[in-house]
JSON list of C-alpha atoms in Angstrom, two decimals:
[
{"chain": "A", "resi": 1030, "resn": "UNK", "atom": "CA", "xyz": [-17.00, 46.28, -21.38]},
{"chain": "A", "resi": 1031, "resn": "UNK", "atom": "CA", "xyz": [-14.50, 46.72, -18.59]},
{"chain": "A", "resi": 1032, "resn": "UNK", "atom": "CA", "xyz": [-11.14, 45.02, -18.13]},
{"chain": "A", "resi": 1033, "resn": "UNK", "atom": "CA", "xyz": [-12.48, 42.38, -15.73]},
{"chain": "A", "resi": 1034, "resn": "UNK", "atom": "CA", "xyz": [-15.24, 41.34, -18.14]},
{"chain": "A", "resi": 1035, "resn": "UNK", "atom": "CA", "xyz": [-12.77, 41.15, -21.01]},
{"chain": "A", "resi": 1036, "resn": "UNK", "atom": "CA", "xyz": [-10.31, 39.00, -19.06]},
{"chain": "A", "resi": 1037, "resn": "UNK", "atom": "CA", "xyz": [-12.88, 36.62, -17.60]},
{"chain": "A", "resi": 1038, "resn": "UNK", "atom": "CA", "xyz": [-15.12, 36.49, -20.67]},
{"chain": "A", "resi": 1039, "resn": "UNK", "atom": "CA", "xyz": [-18.21, 37.24, -18.59]},
{"chain": "A", "resi": 1040, "resn": "UNK", "atom": "CA", "xyz": [-19.44, 39.66, -21.24]},
{"chain": "A", "resi": 1041, "resn": "UNK", "atom": "CA", "xyz": [-19.43, 36.85, -23.79]},
{"chain": "A", "resi": 1042, "resn": "UNK", "atom": "CA", "xyz": [-21.22, 34.54, -21.37]},
{"chain": "A", "resi": 1043, "resn": "UNK", "atom": "CA", "xyz": [-23.98, 37.13, -20.96]},
{"chain": "A", "resi": 1044, "resn": "UNK", "atom": "CA", "xyz": [-24.22, 37.57, -24.71]},
{"chain": "A", "resi": 1045, "resn": "UNK", "atom": "CA", "xyz": [-24.41, 33.80, -25.33]},
{"chain": "A", "resi": 1046, "resn": "UNK", "atom": "CA", "xyz": [-27.15, 33.47, -22.70]},
{"chain": "A", "resi": 1047, "resn": "UNK", "atom": "CA", "xyz": [-29.03, 36.25, -24.49]},
{"chain": "A", "resi": 1048, "resn": "UNK", "atom": "CA", "xyz": [-28.60, 34.38, -27.81]},
{"chain": "A", "resi": 1049, "resn": "UNK", "atom": "CA", "xyz": [-29.91, 31.18, -26.23]},
{"chain": "A", "resi": 1050, "resn": "UNK", "atom": "CA", "xyz": [-32.94, 32.95, -24.77]},
{"chain": "A", "resi": 1051, "resn": "UNK", "atom": "CA", "xyz": [-33.72, 34.42, -28.19]},
{"chain": "A", "resi": 1052, "resn": "UNK", "atom": "CA", "xyz": [-33.27, 31.06, -29.91]},
{"chain": "A", "resi": 1053, "resn": "UNK", "atom": "CA", "xyz": [-35.77, 29.38, -27.55]},
{"chain": "A", "resi": 1054, "resn": "UNK", "atom": "CA", "xyz": [-38.48, 31.59, -29.07]},
{"chain": "A", "resi": 1055, "resn": "UNK", "atom": "CA", "xyz": [-37.85, 30.15, -32.55]},
{"chain": "A", "resi": 1056, "resn": "UNK", "atom": "CA", "xyz": [-39.77, 27.22, -34.05]},
{"chain": "A", "resi": 1057, "resn": "UNK", "atom": "CA", "xyz": [-38.21, 23.77, -33.51]},
{"chain": "A", "resi": 1058, "resn": "UNK", "atom": "CA", "xyz": [-36.61, 23.45, -36.96]},
{"chain": "A", "resi": 1059, "resn": "UNK", "atom": "CA", "xyz": [-35.03, 26.89, -36.55]},
{"chain": "A", "resi": 1060, "resn": "UNK", "atom": "CA", "xyz": [-33.68, 25.92, -33.11]},
{"chain": "A", "resi": 1061, "resn": "UNK", "atom": "CA", "xyz": [-32.04, 22.87, -34.69]},
{"chain": "A", "resi": 1062, "resn": "UNK", "atom": "CA", "xyz": [-30.55, 25.05, -37.43]},
{"chain": "A", "resi": 1063, "resn": "UNK", "atom": "CA", "xyz": [-29.26, 27.48, -34.78]},
{"chain": "A", "resi": 1064, "resn": "UNK", "atom": "CA", "xyz": [-27.45, 24.66, -32.98]},
{"chain": "A", "resi": 1065, "resn": "UNK", "atom": "CA", "xyz": [-25.87, 23.53, -36.25]},
{"chain": "A", "resi": 1066, "resn": "UNK", "atom": "CA", "xyz": [-24.82, 27.08, -37.09]},
{"chain": "A", "resi": 1067, "resn": "UNK", "atom": "CA", "xyz": [-23.17, 27.50, -33.69]},
{"chain": "A", "resi": 1068, "resn": "UNK", "atom": "CA", "xyz": [-21.34, 24.19, -33.99]},
{"chain": "A", "resi": 1069, "resn": "UNK", "atom": "CA", "xyz": [-20.08, 24.99, -37.48]},
{"chain": "A", "resi": 1070, "resn": "UNK", "atom": "CA", "xyz": [-19.02, 28.56, -36.71]},
{"chain": "A", "resi": 1071, "resn": "UNK", "atom": "CA", "xyz": [-16.82, 27.81, -33.70]},
{"chain": "A", "resi": 1072, "resn": "UNK", "atom": "CA", "xyz": [-14.07, 26.37, -35.89]},
{"chain": "A", "resi": 1073, "resn": "UNK", "atom": "CA", "xyz": [-13.53, 29.87, -37.33]},
{"chain": "A", "resi": 1074, "resn": "UNK", "atom": "CA", "xyz": [-12.99, 31.54, -33.98]},
{"chain": "A", "resi": 1075, "resn": "UNK", "atom": "CA", "xyz": [-9.91, 33.29, -32.75]},
{"chain": "A", "resi": 1076, "resn": "UNK", "atom": "CA", "xyz": [-8.46, 32.46, -29.34]},
{"chain": "A", "resi": 1077, "resn": "UNK", "atom": "CA", "xyz": [-11.19, 34.23, -27.38]},
{"chain": "A", "resi": 1078, "resn": "UNK", "atom": "CA", "xyz": [-14.19, 33.78, -29.65]},
{"chain": "A", "resi": 1079, "resn": "UNK", "atom": "CA", "xyz": [-15.02, 37.48, -29.62]},
{"chain": "A", "resi": 1080, "resn": "UNK", "atom": "CA", "xyz": [-14.75, 37.69, -33.39]},
{"chain": "A", "resi": 1081, "resn": "UNK", "atom": "CA", "xyz": [-17.82, 35.45, -33.72]},
{"chain": "A", "resi": 1082, "resn": "UNK", "atom": "CA", "xyz": [-20.19, 37.41, -31.49]},
{"chain": "A", "resi": 1083, "resn": "UNK", "atom": "CA", "xyz": [-21.38, 39.81, -34.23]},
{"chain": "A", "resi": 1084, "resn": "UNK", "atom": "CA", "xyz": [-21.60, 36.94, -36.72]},
{"chain": "A", "resi": 1085, "resn": "UNK", "atom": "CA", "xyz": [-23.67, 34.83, -34.33]},
{"chain": "A", "resi": 1086, "resn": "UNK", "atom": "CA", "xyz": [-25.91, 37.81, -33.63]},
{"chain": "A", "resi": 1087, "resn": "UNK", "atom": "CA", "xyz": [-26.47, 38.38, -37.36]},
{"chain": "A", "resi": 1088, "resn": "UNK", "atom": "CA", "xyz": [-27.18, 34.70, -38.01]},
{"chain": "A", "resi": 1089, "resn": "UNK", "atom": "CA", "xyz": [-29.70, 34.56, -35.17]},
{"chain": "A", "resi": 1090, "resn": "UNK", "atom": "CA", "xyz": [-31.36, 37.74, -36.38]},
{"chain": "A", "resi": 1091, "resn": "UNK", "atom": "CA", "xyz": [-31.66, 36.20, -39.86]},
{"chain": "A", "resi": 1092, "resn": "UNK", "atom": "CA", "xyz": [-33.37, 33.16, -38.34]},
{"chain": "A", "resi": 1093, "resn": "UNK", "atom": "CA", "xyz": [-35.72, 35.34, -36.28]},
{"chain": "A", "resi": 1094, "resn": "UNK", "atom": "CA", "xyz": [-36.78, 37.47, -39.24]},
{"chain": "A", "resi": 1095, "resn": "UNK", "atom": "CA", "xyz": [-37.29, 34.56, -41.62]},
{"chain": "A", "resi": 1096, "resn": "UNK", "atom": "CA", "xyz": [-39.20, 32.55, -39.01]},
{"chain": "A", "resi": 1097, "resn": "UNK", "atom": "CA", "xyz": [-41.51, 35.54, -38.54]},
{"chain": "A", "resi": 1098, "resn": "UNK", "atom": "CA", "xyz": [-41.98, 35.67, -42.33]},
{"chain": "A", "resi": 1099, "resn": "UNK", "atom": "CA", "xyz": [-42.99, 32.01, -42.33]},
{"chain": "A", "resi": 1100, "resn": "UNK", "atom": "CA", "xyz": [-40.13, 30.75, -44.48]},
{"chain": "A", "resi": 1101, "resn": "UNK", "atom": "CA", "xyz": [-38.64, 27.30, -43.98]},
{"chain": "A", "resi": 1102, "resn": "UNK", "atom": "CA", "xyz": [-35.06, 26.73, -42.88]},
{"chain": "A", "resi": 1103, "resn": "UNK", "atom": "CA", "xyz": [-34.22, 25.17, -46.24]},
{"chain": "A", "resi": 1104, "resn": "UNK", "atom": "CA", "xyz": [-35.46, 28.27, -48.08]},
{"chain": "A", "resi": 1105, "resn": "UNK", "atom": "CA", "xyz": [-33.20, 30.46, -45.97]},
{"chain": "A", "resi": 1106, "resn": "UNK", "atom": "CA", "xyz": [-30.05, 28.39, -45.41]},
{"chain": "A", "resi": 1107, "resn": "UNK", "atom": "CA", "xyz": [-30.24, 25.80, -48.14]},
{"chain": "A", "resi": 1108, "resn": "UNK", "atom": "CA", "xyz": [-29.15, 22.20, -47.62]},
{"chain": "A", "resi": 1109, "resn": "UNK", "atom": "CA", "xyz": [-25.53, 22.98, -46.70]},
{"chain": "A", "resi": 1110, "resn": "UNK", "atom": "CA", "xyz": [-25.39, 24.71, -43.31]},
{"chain": "A", "resi": 1111, "resn": "UNK", "atom": "CA", "xyz": [-21.63, 24.13, -43.10]},
{"chain": "A", "resi": 1112, "resn": "UNK", "atom": "CA", "xyz": [-21.17, 25.95, -46.41]},
{"chain": "A", "resi": 1113, "resn": "UNK", "atom": "CA", "xyz": [-23.50, 28.70, -45.23]},
{"chain": "A", "resi": 1114, "resn": "UNK", "atom": "CA", "xyz": [-21.34, 29.19, -42.14]},
{"chain": "A", "resi": 1115, "resn": "UNK", "atom": "CA", "xyz": [-18.14, 29.27, -44.20]},
{"chain": "A", "resi": 1116, "resn": "UNK", "atom": "CA", "xyz": [-19.68, 31.93, -46.43]},
{"chain": "A", "resi": 1117, "resn": "UNK", "atom": "CA", "xyz": [-20.82, 33.84, -43.36]},
{"chain": "A", "resi": 1118, "resn": "UNK", "atom": "CA", "xyz": [-17.29, 34.18, -41.95]},
{"chain": "A", "resi": 1119, "resn": "UNK", "atom": "CA", "xyz": [-15.56, 34.87, -45.22]},
{"chain": "A", "resi": 1120, "resn": "UNK", "atom": "CA", "xyz": [-15.25, 32.46, -48.04]},
{"chain": "A", "resi": 1121, "resn": "UNK", "atom": "CA", "xyz": [-15.13, 28.71, -48.52]},
{"chain": "A", "resi": 1122, "resn": "UNK", "atom": "CA", "xyz": [-11.36, 28.73, -48.25]},
{"chain": "A", "resi": 1123, "resn": "UNK", "atom": "CA", "xyz": [-11.37, 30.40, -44.85]},
{"chain": "A", "resi": 1124, "resn": "UNK", "atom": "CA", "xyz": [-8.57, 29.20, -42.61]},
{"chain": "A", "resi": 1125, "resn": "UNK", "atom": "CA", "xyz": [-9.60, 28.03, -39.16]},
{"chain": "A", "resi": 1126, "resn": "UNK", "atom": "CA", "xyz": [-7.47, 27.61, -36.05]},
{"chain": "A", "resi": 1127, "resn": "UNK", "atom": "CA", "xyz": [-6.84, 23.92, -36.75]},
{"chain": "A", "resi": 1128, "resn": "UNK", "atom": "CA", "xyz": [-5.33, 24.80, -40.12]},
{"chain": "A", "resi": 1129, "resn": "UNK", "atom": "CA", "xyz": [-3.12, 27.43, -38.49]},
{"chain": "A", "resi": 1130, "resn": "UNK", "atom": "CA", "xyz": [-1.91, 25.01, -35.82]},
{"chain": "A", "resi": 1131, "resn": "UNK", "atom": "CA", "xyz": [-1.31, 22.25, -38.36]},
{"chain": "A", "resi": 1132, "resn": "UNK", "atom": "CA", "xyz": [0.72, 24.62, -40.55]},
{"chain": "A", "resi": 1133, "resn": "UNK", "atom": "CA", "xyz": [2.78, 25.79, -37.57]},
{"chain": "A", "resi": 1134, "resn": "UNK", "atom": "CA", "xyz": [3.43, 22.19, -36.48]},
{"chain": "A", "resi": 1135, "resn": "UNK", "atom": "CA", "xyz": [4.55, 21.24, -39.98]},
{"chain": "A", "resi": 1136, "resn": "UNK", "atom": "CA", "xyz": [6.93, 24.22, -40.08]},
{"chain": "A", "resi": 1137, "resn": "UNK", "atom": "CA", "xyz": [8.38, 23.32, -36.68]},
{"chain": "A", "resi": 1138, "resn": "UNK", "atom": "CA", "xyz": [8.92, 19.68, -37.66]},
{"chain": "A", "resi": 1139, "resn": "UNK", "atom": "CA", "xyz": [10.55, 20.72, -40.94]},
{"chain": "A", "resi": 1140, "resn": "UNK", "atom": "CA", "xyz": [12.78, 23.15, -39.06]},
{"chain": "A", "resi": 1141, "resn": "UNK", "atom": "CA", "xyz": [13.88, 20.43, -36.60]},
{"chain": "A", "resi": 1142, "resn": "UNK", "atom": "CA", "xyz": [14.64, 18.06, -39.47]},
{"chain": "A", "resi": 1143, "resn": "UNK", "atom": "CA", "xyz": [16.85, 20.73, -41.04]},
{"chain": "A", "resi": 1144, "resn": "UNK", "atom": "CA", "xyz": [14.70, 21.40, -44.08]},
{"chain": "A", "resi": 1145, "resn": "UNK", "atom": "CA", "xyz": [13.79, 25.02, -43.26]},
{"chain": "A", "resi": 1146, "resn": "UNK", "atom": "CA", "xyz": [16.43, 27.65, -42.72]}
]
């Protein structure tokens, strides 16, 4: 990846298009699960989203392999896709960007009110 690709994010765009092309080859229930996985993982991203690319690749590969084996989505992911995604990025107590921003806002407000020195 060169500097231009890193700044513009074009490398990530190419990778996401590749993920989408791969996901279109999955059975319908797996495609639905893939969409849910993507939606639930984005809350754990850093500013650029680059930290999720290997995780998304691994999740999609898991879906591809299990679909080829003939397993159902429920057998692979269980009933809680949100919990599966939290476990995929770390643990259930993983802090996402919203939590970080909320914590920073609370500290700033407390500081302005004179409660934090």
